Coordinates of C-alpha atoms and ligand atoms in Angstrom, one line a residue:
X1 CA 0.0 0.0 0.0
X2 CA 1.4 3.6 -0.2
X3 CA -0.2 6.8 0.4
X4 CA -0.7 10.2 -1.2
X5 CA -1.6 12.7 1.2
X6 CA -4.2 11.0 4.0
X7 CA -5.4 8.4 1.5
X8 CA -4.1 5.0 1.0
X9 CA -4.3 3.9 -2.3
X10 CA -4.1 0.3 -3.6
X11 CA -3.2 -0.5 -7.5
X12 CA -3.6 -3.9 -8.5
X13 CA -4.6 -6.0 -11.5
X14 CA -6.5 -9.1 -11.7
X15 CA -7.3 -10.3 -14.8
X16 CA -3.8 -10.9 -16.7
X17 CA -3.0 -13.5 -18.6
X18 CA 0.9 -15.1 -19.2
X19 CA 1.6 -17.9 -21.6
X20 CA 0.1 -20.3 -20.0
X21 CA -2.6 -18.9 -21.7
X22 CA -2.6 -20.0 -25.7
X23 CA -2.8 -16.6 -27.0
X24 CA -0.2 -15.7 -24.7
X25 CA 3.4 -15.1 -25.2
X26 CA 4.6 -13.0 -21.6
X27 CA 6.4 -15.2 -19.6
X28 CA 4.9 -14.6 -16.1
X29 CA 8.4 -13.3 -14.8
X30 CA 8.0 -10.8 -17.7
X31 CA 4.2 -10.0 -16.4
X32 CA 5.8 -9.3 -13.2
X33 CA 8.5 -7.3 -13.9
X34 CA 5.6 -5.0 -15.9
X35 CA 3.7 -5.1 -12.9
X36 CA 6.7 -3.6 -11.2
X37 CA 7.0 -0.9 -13.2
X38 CA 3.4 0.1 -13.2
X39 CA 3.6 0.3 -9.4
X40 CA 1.2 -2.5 -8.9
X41 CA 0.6 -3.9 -5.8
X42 CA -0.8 -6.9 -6.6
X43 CA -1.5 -8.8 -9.7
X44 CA -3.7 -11.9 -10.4
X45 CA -2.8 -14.7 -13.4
X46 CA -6.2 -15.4 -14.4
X47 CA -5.2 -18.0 -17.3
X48 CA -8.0 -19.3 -19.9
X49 CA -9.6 -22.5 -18.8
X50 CA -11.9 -23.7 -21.8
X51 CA -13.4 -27.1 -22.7
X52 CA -14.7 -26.1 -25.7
X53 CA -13.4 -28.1 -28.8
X54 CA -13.6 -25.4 -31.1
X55 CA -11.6 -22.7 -29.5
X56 CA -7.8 -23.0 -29.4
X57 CA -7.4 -22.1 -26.1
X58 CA -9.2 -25.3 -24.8
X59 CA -7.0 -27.9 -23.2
X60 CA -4.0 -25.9 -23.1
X61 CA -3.9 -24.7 -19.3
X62 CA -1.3 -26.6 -17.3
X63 CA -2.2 -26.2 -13.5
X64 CA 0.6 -28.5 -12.3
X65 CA 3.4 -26.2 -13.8
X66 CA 1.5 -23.2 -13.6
X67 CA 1.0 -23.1 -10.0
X68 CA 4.9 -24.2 -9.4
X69 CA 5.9 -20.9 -12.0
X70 CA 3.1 -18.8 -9.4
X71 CA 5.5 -20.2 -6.8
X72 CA 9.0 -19.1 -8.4
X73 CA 7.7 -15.6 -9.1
X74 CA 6.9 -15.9 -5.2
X75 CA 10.0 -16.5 -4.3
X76 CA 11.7 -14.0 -6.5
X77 CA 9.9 -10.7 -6.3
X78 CA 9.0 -11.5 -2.4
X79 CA 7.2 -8.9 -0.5
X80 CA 7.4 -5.9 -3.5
X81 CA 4.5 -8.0 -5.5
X82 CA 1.6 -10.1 -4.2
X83 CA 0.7 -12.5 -6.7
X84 CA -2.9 -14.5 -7.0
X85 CA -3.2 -17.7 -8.4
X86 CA -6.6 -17.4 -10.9
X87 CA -8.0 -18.8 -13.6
X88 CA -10.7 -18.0 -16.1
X89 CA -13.2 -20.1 -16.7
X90 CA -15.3 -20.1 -19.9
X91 CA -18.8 -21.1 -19.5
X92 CA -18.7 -22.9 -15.9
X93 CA -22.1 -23.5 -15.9
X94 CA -21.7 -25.4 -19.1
X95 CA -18.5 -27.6 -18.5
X96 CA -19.9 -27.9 -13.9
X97 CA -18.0 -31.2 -13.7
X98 CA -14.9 -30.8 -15.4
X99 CA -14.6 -27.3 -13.7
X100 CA -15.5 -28.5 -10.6
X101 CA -12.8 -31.2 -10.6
X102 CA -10.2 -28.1 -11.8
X103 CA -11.2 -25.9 -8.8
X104 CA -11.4 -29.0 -6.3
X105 CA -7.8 -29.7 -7.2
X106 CA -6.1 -26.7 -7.3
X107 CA -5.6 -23.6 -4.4
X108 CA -6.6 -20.8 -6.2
X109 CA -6.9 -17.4 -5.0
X110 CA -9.3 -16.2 -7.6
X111 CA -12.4 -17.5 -10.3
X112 CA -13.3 -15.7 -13.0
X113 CA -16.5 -16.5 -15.0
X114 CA -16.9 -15.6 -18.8
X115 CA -19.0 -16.3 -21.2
X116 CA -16.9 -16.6 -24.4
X117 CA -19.5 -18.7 -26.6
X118 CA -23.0 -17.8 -25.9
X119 CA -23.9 -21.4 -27.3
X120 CA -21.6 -24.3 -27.8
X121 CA -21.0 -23.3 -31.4
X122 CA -21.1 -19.9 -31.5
X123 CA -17.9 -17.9 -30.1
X124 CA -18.9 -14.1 -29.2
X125 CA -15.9 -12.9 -30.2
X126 CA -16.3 -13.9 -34.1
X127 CA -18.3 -11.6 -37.0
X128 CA -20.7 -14.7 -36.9
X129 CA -21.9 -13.4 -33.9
X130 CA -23.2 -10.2 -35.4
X131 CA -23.9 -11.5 -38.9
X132 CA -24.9 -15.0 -39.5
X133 CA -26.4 -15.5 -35.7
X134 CA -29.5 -14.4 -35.5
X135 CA -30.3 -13.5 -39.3
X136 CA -27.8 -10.8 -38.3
X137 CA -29.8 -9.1 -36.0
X138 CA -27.0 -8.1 -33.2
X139 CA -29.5 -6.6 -31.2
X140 CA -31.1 -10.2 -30.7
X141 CA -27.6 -11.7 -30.5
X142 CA -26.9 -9.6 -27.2
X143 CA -30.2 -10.3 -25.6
X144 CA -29.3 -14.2 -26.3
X145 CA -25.9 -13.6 -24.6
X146 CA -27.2 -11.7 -21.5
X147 CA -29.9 -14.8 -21.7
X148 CA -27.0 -16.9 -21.8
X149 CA -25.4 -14.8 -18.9
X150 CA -28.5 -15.3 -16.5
X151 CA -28.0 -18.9 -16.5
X152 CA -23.9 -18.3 -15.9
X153 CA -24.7 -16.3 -13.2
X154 CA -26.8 -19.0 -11.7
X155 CA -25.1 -21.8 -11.5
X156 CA -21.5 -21.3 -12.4
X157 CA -18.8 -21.8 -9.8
X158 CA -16.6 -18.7 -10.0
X159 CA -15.7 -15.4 -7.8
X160 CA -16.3 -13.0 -10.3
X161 CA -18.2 -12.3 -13.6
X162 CA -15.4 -11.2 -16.4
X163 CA -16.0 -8.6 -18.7
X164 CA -19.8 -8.3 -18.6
X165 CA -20.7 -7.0 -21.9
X166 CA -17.6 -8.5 -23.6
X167 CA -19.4 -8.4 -27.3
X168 CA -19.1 -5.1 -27.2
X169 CA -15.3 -5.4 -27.3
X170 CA -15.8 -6.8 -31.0
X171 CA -19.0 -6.0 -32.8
X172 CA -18.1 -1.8 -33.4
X173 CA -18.2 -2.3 -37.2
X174 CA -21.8 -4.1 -36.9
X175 CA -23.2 -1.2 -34.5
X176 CA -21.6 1.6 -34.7
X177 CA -22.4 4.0 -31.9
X178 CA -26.1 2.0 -31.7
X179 CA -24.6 0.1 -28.7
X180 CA -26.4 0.7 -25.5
X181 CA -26.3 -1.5 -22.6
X182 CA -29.4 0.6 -21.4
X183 CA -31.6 -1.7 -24.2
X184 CA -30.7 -4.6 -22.2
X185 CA -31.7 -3.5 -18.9
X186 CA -33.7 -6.1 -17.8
X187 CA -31.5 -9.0 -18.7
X188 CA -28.6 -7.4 -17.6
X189 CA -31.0 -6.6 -14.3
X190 CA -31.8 -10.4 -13.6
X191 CA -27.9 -11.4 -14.1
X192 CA -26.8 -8.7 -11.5
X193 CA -29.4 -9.5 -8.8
X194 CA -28.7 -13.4 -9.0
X195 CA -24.8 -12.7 -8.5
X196 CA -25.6 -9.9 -5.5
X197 CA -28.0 -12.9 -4.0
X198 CA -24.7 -15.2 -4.5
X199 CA -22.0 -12.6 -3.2
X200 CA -20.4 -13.2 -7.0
X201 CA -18.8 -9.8 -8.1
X202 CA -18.2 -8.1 -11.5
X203 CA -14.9 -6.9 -12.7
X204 CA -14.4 -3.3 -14.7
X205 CA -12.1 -5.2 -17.8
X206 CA -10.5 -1.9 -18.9
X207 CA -9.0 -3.5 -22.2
X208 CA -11.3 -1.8 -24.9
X209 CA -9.9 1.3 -23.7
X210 CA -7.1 0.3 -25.7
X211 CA -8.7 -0.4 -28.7
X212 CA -10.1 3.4 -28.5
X213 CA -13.7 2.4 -27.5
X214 CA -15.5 4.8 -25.2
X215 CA -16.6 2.5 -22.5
X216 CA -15.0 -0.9 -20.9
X217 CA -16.6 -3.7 -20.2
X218 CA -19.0 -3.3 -18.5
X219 CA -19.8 0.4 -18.9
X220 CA -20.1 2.8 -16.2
X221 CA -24.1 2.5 -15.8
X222 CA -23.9 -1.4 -15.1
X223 CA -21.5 -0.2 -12.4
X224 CA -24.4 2.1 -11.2
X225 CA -27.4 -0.7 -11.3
X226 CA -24.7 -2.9 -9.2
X227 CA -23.8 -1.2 -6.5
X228 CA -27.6 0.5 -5.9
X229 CA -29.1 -3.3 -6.1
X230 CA -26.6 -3.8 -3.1
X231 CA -23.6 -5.5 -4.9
X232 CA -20.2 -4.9 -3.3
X233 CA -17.8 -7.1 -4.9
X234 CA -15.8 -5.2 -7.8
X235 CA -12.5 -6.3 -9.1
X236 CA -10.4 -4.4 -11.5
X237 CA -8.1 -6.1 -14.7
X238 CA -7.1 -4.9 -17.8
X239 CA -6.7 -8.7 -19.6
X240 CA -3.0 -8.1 -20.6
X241 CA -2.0 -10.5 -22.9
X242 CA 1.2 -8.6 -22.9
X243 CA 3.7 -7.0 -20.6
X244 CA 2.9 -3.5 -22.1
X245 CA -0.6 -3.9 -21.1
X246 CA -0.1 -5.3 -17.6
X247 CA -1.5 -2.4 -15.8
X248 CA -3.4 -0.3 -18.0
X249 CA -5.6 1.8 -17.6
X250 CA -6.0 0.8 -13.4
X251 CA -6.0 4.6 -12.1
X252 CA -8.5 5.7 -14.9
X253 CA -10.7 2.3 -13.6
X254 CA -10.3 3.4 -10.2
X255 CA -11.8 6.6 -11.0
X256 CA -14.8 5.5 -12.4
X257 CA -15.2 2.8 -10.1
X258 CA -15.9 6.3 -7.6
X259 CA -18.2 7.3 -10.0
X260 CA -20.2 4.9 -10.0
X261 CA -20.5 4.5 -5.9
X262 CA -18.3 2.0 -4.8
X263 CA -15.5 3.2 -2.0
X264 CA -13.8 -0.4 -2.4
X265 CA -12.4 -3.0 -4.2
X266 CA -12.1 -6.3 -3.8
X267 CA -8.7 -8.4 -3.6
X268 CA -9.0 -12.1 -3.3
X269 CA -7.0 -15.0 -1.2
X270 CA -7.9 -18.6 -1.0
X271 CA -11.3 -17.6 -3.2
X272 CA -12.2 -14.8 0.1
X273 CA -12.7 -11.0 -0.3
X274 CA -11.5 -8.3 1.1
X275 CA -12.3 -4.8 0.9
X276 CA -9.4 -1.9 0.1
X277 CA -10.6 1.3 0.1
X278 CA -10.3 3.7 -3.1
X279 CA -8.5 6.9 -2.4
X280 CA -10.3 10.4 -3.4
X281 CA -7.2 11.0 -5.8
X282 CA -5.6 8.0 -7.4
X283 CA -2.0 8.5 -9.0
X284 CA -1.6 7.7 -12.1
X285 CA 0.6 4.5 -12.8
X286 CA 3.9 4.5 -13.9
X287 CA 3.1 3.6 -17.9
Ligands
LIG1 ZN1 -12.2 -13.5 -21.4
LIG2 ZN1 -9.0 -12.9 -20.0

């Protein structure tokens, strides 16, 4: 922790990824040494855990040496960095079993929950999505993924729900500027009342700031309906893929995070939260 005048403030970043994610290359020594140099004081490794056959990310996640390379960086960068041991789950209320044996295994600090491929053959992230799905009506593909996220929400095991509106990262050309989350109220409604009922949180994933869009994921409103329906639990992550973006974008998170009413974040141990409050003036990082 440091401080800047009477405030204590608290950087950290926990949704990064490291090669032992497939689209990956950072070693997570390199991911550290970022994280370093961004003044972070924390950082989780939330690496992809997917069981679909179709996406090339599935069956790549080693736990065994993952969690002994979580232990090296341990050793090495000692007290300057805390360091999380996550994982990302896609669909866990899809893949219960196979996920339930992962997290049963494993000591994990922290479980995040995304919804990658709204149905088992159709990945969000791909112009199919927007075109082909749904005669190409996008609007009626998003309602089907915040469908899709009710039932996530339900019944998946996991801490906290990644990047809420994560279509939104992708789709630009499709919509434009006709995006708005506000047409999905209701859906988007149900999802956040089952997490606040299930303590789950939501995470601000500040990576489409770096592709120039205007709003993370999600945006700033969902923050709003979240925290006035009673939910507390809000993590912060940028989904680095890369050293350069190990970091990003944490301060201007922090700040909206404010604005939208919460006075804390949430770190995670052993899958339990604790509260950090957010300073009234948050430096900017070292980037
Ligand atoms: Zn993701
Ligand atoms: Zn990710």
């Amino acid at each position: 922790m440091g401080t800047l005048g009477h405030e204590v403030y608290m950087l950290v970043d926990y949704h990064c990824h490291t090669c032992f994610s497939q689209d990956s290359k950072a070693s997570m020594a390199e991911q550290c040494q970022a994280a370093l140099q961004r003044r972070l004081h924390q950082i989780a490794f939330t690496e992809h855990e997917d069981y679909n056959p179709d996406d090339p990310t599935s069956f790549y996640f080693r736990h065994e040496a993952y969690l002994r390379e979580v232990e090296r960086c341990r050793q090495a960068f000692g007290t300057s960095l805390v360091i999380r041991a996550g994982i990302e789950i896609s669909e866990p209320h899809r893949h219960a079993a196979r996920a339930g044996r992962v997290l049963a295994e494993y000591p994990w600090d922290f479980v995040l929950g995304s919804l990658h491929w709204v149905t088992p053959e159709v990945d969000s992230y791909r112009p199919q999505f927007f075109t082909t799905w749904c005669d190409g009506d996008w609007r009626l593909a998003f309602r089907r993924y915040f469908t899709e996220m009710i039932a996530l929400a339900r019944d998946g095991d996991f801490d906290v729900l990644a990047h809420l509106d994560y279509p939104a990262r992708y789709g630009k050309r499709y919509f434009g500027d006709e995006y708005d989350i506000g047409e999905f109220e209701d859906l988007v409604r149900e999802a956040l009342s089952i997490l606040i009922a299930r303590g789950k949180g939501i995470e601000i994933n500040t990576s489409p700031w770096r592709k120039g869009a205007a709003h993370p994921n999600p945006p700033q409103v969902v923050l709003s309906w979240y925290r006035e329906m009673g939910g507390t639990v809000l993590t912060i992550g940028s989904d680095a893929h890369a050293p350069q973006e190990v970091g990003a974008d944490m301060s201007r998170a922090l700040a909206l995070a404010r604005a939208a009413g919460f006075t804390h974040i949430t770190l995670f141990e052993q899958r339990k939260p604790t509260f950090v409050p957010i300073a009234n003036d948050v430096p900017e990082p070292n980037v």
